[in-house]
PDB file of C-alpha atoms in Angstrom:
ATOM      1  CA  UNK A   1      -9.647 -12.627   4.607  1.00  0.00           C
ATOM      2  CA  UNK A   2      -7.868 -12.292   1.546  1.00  0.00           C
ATOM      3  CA  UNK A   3      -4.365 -13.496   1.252  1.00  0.00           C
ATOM      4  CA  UNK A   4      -1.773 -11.801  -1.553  1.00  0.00           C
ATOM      5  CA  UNK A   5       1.351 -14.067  -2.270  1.00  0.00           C
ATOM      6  CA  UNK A   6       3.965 -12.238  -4.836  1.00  0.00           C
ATOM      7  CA  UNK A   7       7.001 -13.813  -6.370  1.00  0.00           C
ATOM      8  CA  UNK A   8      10.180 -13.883  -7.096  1.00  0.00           C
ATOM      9  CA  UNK A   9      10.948 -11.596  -4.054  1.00  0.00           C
ATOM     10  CA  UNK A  10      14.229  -9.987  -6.000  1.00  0.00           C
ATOM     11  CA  UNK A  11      14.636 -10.228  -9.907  1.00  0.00           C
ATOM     12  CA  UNK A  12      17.513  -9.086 -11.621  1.00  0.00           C
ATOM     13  CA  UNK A  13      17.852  -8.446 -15.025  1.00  0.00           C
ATOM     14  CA  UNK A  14      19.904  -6.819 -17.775  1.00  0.00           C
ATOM     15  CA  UNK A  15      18.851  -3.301 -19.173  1.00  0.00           C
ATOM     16  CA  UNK A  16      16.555  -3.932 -22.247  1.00  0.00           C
ATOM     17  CA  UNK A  17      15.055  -7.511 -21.129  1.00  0.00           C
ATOM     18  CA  UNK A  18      12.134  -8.160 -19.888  1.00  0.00           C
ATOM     19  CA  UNK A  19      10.801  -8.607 -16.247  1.00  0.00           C
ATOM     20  CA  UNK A  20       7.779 -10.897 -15.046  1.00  0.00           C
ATOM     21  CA  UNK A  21       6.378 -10.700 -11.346  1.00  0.00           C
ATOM     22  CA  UNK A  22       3.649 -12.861 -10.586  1.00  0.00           C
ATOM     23  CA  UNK A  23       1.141 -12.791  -7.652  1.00  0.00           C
ATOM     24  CA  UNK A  24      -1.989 -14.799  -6.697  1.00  0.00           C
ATOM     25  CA  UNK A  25      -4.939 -14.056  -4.475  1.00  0.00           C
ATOM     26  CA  UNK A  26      -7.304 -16.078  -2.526  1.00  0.00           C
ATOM     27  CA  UNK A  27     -10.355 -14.229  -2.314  1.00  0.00           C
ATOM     28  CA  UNK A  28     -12.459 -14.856  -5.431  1.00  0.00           C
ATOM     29  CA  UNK A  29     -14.706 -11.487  -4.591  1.00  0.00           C
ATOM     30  CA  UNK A  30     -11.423  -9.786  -5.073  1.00  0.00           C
ATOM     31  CA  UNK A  31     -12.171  -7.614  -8.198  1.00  0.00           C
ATOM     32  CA  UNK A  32      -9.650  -4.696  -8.357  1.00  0.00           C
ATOM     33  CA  UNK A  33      -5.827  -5.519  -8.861  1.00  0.00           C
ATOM     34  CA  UNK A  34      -3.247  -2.521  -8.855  1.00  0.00           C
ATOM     35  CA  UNK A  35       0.584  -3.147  -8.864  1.00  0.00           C
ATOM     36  CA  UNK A  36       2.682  -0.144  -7.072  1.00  0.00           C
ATOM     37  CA  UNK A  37       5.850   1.139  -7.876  1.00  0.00           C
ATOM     38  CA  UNK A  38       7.925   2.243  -4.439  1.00  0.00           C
ATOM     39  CA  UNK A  39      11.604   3.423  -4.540  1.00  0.00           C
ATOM     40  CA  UNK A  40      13.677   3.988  -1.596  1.00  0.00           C
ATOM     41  CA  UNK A  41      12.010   6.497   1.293  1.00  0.00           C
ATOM     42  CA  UNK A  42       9.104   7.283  -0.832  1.00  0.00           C
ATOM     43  CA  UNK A  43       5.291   6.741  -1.225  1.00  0.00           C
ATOM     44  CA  UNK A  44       3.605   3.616  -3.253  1.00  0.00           C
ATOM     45  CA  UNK A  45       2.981   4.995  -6.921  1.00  0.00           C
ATOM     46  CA  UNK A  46       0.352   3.468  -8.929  1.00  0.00           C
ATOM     47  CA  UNK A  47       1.706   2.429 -12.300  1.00  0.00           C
ATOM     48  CA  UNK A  48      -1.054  -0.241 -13.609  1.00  0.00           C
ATOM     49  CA  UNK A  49      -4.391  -1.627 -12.362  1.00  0.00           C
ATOM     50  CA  UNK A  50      -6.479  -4.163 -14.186  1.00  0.00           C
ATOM     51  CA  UNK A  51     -10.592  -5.228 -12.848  1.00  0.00           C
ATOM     52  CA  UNK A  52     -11.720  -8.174 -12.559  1.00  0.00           C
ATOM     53  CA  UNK A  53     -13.782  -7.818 -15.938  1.00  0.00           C
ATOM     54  CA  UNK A  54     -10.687  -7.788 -18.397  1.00  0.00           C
ATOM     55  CA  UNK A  55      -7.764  -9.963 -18.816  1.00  0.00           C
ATOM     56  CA  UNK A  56      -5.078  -7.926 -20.044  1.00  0.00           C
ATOM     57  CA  UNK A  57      -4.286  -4.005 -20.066  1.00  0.00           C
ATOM     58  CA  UNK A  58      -1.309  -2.275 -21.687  1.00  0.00           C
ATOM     59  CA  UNK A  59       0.295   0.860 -20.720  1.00  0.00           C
ATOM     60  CA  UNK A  60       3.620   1.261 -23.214  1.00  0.00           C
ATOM     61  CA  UNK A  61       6.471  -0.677 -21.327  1.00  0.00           C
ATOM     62  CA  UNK A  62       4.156  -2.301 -19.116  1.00  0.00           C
ATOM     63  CA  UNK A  63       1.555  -4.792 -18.764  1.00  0.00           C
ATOM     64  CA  UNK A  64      -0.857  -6.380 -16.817  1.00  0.00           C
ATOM     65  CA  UNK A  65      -2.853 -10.002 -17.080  1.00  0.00           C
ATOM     66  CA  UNK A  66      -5.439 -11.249 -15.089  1.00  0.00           C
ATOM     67  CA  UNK A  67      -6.507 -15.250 -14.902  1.00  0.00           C
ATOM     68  CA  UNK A  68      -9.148 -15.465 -12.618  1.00  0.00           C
ATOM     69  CA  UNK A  69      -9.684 -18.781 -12.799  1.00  0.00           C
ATOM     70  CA  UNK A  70      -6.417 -19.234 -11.324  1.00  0.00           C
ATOM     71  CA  UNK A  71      -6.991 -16.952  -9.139  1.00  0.00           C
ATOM     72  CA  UNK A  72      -3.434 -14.879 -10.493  1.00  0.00           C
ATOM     73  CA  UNK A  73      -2.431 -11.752 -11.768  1.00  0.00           C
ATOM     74  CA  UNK A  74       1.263 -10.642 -13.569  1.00  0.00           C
ATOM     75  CA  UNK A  75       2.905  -7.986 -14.704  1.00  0.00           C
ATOM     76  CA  UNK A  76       4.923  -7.359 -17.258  1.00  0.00           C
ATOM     77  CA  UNK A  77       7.793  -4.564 -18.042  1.00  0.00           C
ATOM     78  CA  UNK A  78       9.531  -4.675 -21.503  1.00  0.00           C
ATOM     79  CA  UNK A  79      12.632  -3.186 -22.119  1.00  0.00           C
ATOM     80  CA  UNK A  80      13.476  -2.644 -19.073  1.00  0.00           C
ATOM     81  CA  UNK A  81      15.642   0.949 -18.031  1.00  0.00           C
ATOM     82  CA  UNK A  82      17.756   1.287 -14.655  1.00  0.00           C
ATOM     83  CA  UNK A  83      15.313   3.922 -13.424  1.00  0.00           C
ATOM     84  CA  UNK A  84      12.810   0.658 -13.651  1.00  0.00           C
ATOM     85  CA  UNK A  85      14.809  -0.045 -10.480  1.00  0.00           C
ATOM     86  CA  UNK A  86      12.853  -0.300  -7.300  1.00  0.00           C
ATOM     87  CA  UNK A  87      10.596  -2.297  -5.392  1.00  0.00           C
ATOM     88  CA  UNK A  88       7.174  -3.611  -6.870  1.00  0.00           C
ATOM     89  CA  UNK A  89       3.798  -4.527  -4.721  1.00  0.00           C
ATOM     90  CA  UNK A  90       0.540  -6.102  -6.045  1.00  0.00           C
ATOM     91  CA  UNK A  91      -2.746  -5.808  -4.227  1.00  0.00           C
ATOM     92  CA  UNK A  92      -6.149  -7.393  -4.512  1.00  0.00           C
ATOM     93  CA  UNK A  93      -9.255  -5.416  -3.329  1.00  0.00           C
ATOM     94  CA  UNK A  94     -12.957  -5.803  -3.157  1.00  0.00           C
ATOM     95  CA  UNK A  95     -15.192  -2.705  -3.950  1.00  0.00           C
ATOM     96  CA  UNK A  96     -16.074  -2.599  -0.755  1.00  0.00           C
ATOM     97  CA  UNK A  97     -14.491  -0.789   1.580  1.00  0.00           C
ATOM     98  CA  UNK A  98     -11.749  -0.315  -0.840  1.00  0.00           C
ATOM     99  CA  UNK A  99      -8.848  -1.500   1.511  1.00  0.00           C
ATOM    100  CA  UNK A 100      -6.035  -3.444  -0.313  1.00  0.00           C
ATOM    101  CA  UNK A 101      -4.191  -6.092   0.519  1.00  0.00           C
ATOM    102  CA  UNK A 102      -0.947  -6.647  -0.490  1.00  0.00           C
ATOM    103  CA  UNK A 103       2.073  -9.110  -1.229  1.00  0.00           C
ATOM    104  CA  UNK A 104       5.292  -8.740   0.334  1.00  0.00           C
ATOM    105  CA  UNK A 105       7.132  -7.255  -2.708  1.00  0.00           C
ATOM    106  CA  UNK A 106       9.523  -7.638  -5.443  1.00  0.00           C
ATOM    107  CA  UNK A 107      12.896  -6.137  -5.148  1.00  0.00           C
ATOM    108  CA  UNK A 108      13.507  -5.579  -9.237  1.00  0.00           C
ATOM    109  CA  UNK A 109      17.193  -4.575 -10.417  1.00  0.00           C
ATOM    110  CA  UNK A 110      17.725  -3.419 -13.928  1.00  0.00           C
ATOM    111  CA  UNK A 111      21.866  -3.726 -14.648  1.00  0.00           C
ATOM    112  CA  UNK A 112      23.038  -0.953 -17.252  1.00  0.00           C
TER     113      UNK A 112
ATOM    114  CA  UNK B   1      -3.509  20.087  -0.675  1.00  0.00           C
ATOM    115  CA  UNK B   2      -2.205  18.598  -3.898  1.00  0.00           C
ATOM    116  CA  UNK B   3      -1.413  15.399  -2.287  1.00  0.00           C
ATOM    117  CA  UNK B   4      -1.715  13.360   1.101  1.00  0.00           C
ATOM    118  CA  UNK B   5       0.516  15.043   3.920  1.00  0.00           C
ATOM    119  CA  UNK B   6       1.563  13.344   6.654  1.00  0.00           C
ATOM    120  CA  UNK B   7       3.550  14.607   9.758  1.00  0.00           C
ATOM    121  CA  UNK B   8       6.237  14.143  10.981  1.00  0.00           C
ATOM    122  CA  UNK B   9       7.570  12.462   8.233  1.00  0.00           C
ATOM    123  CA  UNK B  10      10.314  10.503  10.777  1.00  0.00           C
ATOM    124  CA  UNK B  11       9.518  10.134  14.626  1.00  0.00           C
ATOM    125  CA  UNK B  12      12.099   8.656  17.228  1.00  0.00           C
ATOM    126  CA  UNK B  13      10.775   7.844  20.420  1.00  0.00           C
ATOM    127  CA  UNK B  14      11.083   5.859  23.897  1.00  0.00           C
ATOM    128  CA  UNK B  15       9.798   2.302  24.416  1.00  0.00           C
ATOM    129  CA  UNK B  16       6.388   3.115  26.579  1.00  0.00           C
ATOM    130  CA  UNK B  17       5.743   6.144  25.292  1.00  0.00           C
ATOM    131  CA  UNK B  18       2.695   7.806  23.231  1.00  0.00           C
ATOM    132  CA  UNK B  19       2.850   9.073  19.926  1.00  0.00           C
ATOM    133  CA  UNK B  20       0.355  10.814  17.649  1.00  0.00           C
ATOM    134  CA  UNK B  21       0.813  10.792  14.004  1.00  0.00           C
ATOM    135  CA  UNK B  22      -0.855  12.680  11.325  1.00  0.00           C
ATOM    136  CA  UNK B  23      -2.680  12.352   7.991  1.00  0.00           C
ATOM    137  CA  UNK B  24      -3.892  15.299   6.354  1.00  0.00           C
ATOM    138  CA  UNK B  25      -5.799  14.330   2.817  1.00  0.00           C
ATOM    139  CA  UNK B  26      -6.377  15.532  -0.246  1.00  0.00           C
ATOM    140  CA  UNK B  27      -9.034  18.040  -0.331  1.00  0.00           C
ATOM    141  CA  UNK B  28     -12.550  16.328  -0.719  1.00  0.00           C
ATOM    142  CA  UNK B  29     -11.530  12.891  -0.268  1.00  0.00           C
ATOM    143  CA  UNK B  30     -13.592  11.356   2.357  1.00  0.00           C
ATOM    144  CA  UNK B  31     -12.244   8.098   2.403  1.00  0.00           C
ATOM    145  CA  UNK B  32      -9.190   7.576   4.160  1.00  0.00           C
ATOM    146  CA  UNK B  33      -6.903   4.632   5.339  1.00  0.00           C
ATOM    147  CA  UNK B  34      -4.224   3.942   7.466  1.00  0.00           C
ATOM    148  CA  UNK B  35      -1.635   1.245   6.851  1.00  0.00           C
ATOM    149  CA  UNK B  36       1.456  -0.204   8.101  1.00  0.00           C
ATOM    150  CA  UNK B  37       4.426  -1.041   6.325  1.00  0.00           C
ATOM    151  CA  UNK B  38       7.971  -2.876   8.448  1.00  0.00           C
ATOM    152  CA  UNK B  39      10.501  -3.545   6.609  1.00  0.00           C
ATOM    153  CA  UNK B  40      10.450  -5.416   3.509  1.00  0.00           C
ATOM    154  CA  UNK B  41       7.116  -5.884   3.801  1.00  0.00           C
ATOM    155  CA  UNK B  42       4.256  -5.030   1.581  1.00  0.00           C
ATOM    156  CA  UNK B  43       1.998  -2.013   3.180  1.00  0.00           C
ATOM    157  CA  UNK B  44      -0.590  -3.952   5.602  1.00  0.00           C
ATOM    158  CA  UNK B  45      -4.317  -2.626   6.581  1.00  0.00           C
ATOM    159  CA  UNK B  46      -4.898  -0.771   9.446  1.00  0.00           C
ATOM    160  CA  UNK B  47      -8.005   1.424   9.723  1.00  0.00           C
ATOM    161  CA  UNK B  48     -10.453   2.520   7.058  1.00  0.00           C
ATOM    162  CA  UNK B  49     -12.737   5.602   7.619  1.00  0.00           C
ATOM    163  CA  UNK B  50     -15.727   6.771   5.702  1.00  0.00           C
ATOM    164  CA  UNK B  51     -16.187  10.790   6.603  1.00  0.00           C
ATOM    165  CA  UNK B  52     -16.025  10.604  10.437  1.00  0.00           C
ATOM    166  CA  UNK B  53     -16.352   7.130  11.231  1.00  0.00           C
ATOM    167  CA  UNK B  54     -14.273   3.867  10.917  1.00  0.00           C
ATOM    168  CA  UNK B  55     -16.062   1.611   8.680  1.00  0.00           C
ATOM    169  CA  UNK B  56     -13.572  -1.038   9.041  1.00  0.00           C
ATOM    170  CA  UNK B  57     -11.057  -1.299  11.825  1.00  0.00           C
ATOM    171  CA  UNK B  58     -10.469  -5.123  11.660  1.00  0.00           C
ATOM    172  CA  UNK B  59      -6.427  -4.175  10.911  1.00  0.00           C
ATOM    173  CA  UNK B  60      -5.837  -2.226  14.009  1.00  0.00           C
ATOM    174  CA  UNK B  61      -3.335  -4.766  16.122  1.00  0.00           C
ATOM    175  CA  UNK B  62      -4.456  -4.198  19.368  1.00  0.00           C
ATOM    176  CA  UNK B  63      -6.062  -1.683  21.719  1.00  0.00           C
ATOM    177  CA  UNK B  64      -2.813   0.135  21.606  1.00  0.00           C
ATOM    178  CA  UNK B  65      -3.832   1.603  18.580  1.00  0.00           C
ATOM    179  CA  UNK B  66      -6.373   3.927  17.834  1.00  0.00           C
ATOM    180  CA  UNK B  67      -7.039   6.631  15.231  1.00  0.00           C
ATOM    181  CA  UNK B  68      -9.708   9.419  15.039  1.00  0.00           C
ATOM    182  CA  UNK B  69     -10.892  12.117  12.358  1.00  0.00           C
ATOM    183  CA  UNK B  70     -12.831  14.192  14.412  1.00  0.00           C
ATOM    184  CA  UNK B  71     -13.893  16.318  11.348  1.00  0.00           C
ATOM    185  CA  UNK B  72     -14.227  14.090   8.249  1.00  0.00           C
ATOM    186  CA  UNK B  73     -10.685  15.249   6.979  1.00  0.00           C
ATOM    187  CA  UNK B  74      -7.750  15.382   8.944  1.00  0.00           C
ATOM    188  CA  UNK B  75      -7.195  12.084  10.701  1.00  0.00           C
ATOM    189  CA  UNK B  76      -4.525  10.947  13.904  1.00  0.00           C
ATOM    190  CA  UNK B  77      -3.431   7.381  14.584  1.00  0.00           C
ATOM    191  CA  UNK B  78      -2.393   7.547  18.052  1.00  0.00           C
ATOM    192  CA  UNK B  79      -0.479   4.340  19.376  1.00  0.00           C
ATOM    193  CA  UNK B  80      -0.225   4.325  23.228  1.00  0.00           C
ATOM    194  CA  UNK B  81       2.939   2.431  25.551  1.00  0.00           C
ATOM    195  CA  UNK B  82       5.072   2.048  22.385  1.00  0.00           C
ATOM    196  CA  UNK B  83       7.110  -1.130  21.919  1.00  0.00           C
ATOM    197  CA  UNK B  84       9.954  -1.960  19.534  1.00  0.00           C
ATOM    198  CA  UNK B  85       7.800  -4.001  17.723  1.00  0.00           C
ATOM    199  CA  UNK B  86       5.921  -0.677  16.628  1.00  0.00           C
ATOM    200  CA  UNK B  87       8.726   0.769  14.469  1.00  0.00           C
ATOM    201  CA  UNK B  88       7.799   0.826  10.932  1.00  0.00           C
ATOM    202  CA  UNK B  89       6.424   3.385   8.136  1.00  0.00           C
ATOM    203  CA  UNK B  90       3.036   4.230   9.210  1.00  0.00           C
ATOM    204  CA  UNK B  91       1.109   5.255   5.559  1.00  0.00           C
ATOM    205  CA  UNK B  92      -1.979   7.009   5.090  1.00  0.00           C
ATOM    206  CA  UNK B  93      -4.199   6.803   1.863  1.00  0.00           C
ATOM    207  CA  UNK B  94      -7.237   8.801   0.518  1.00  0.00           C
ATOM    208  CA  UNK B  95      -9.823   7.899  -2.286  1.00  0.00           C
ATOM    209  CA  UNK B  96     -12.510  10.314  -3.507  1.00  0.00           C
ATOM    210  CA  UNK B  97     -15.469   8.198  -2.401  1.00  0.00           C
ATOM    211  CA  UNK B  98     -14.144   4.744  -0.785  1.00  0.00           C
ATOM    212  CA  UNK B  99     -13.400   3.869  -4.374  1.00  0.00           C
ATOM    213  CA  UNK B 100     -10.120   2.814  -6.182  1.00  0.00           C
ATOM    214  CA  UNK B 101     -10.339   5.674  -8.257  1.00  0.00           C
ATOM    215  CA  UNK B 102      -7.930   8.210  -7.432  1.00  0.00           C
ATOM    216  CA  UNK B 103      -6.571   6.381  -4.020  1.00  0.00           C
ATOM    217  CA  UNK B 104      -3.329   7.919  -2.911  1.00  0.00           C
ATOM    218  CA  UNK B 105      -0.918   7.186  -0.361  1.00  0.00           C
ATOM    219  CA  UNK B 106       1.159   9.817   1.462  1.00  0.00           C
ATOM    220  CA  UNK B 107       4.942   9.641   1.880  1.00  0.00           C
ATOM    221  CA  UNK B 108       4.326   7.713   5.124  1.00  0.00           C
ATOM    222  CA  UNK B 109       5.638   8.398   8.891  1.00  0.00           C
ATOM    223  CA  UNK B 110       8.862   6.766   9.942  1.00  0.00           C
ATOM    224  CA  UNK B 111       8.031   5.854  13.611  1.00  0.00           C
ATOM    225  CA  UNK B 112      11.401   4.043  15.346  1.00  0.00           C
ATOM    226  CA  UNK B 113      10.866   3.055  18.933  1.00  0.00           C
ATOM    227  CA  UNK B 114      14.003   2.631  21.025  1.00  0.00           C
TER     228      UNK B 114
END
């Protein structure tokens, strides 16, 4: 089965830099890659997903690359705001089936 | 419904007991998972149906755990003789089709077993 590893486990950073979290995949019919937003008590929030078929999208402050090869996947927020503040999942997927797996989290801290 | 409902959203109960908990989806969505989250963990796969039937149950820990959706929407995870190992957020998802496209998760059930 697929297997999602997701690091650093808690970044902190100072309001207006920039904040990396990396992940990497094992399962090379993986094809869909979302990253989720979750804050305290409350539901997993899509913010960015990338397929297998491109290797970078761009949503404003945040971005996502994909090196398959590698078999790894990042994202990227610039300028970073305190309400970035929460705690950030990636997850691989195949089409089928749709079920994602996902890494164990990133714990992200933006200091005003 | 606008989004995915689950119920209750916190449940406290006795080591060895059953619970039920619910996942109602959004409207038209027959896809629907189940997933388990402890804490400080990333959300982990459960159960995946497709209409009425589980097309993928592989996640479900043991027989303990079951889940039915009797008519292609509303869907139970029932978890029999509880243990403490149980507690977590139990989350529930829905896609359109079995797709990525517009998969959403609910705000999850608390379960704690004491």
């Amino acid at each position: 089965g697929e297997n999602v590893e997701q690091h650093p486990s808690t970044l902190s950073v100072q309001e207006g830099d920039s904040a990396v979290i990396k992940c990497t995949y094992s399962d090379s019919a993986s094809n869909y890659f979302p990253w989720y937003k979750q804050e305290l008590g409350k539901r997993p929030q899509l913010i960015i997903d990338i397929r297998s078929n491109v290797g970078e999208k761009k949503d404003q402050r945040i971005a996502v690359t994909l090196n398959k090869t590698a078999k790894h996947f990042s994202l990227h927020i610039t300028e970073t705001q305190p309400e970035d503040s929460a705690v950030y999942f990636c997850a691989a997927s195949r089409n089928t089936g749709n079920q994602f797996y996902f890494g164990t989290g990133t714990s992200l801290t933006v200091i005003p | 419904g606008a989004g995915v409902s689950q119920t209750p959203s916190n449940k406290v109960t006795e080591k060895g007991k059953y619970v039920e908990l619910r996942c109602d989806p959004i409207s038209g969505h027959t896809a629907l998972y189940w997933y388990r989250q402890s804490l400080g963990q990333g959300p982990e796969f459960l159960i995946y149906f497709q209409g009425t039937g589980a097309a993928d149950d592989s996640g479900l820990p043991n027989d303990r755990f079951f889940a039915v959706r009797p008519e292609g929407s509303v869907s139970t995870l029932k978890i029999q003789r509880t243990e403490r190992g149980d507690s977590a957020v139990y989350l529930c998802a829905s896609s359109p089709s079995g797709g990525s496209y517009g998969y959403t998760f609910g705000s999850g059930t608390r379960l704690t077993v004491v």
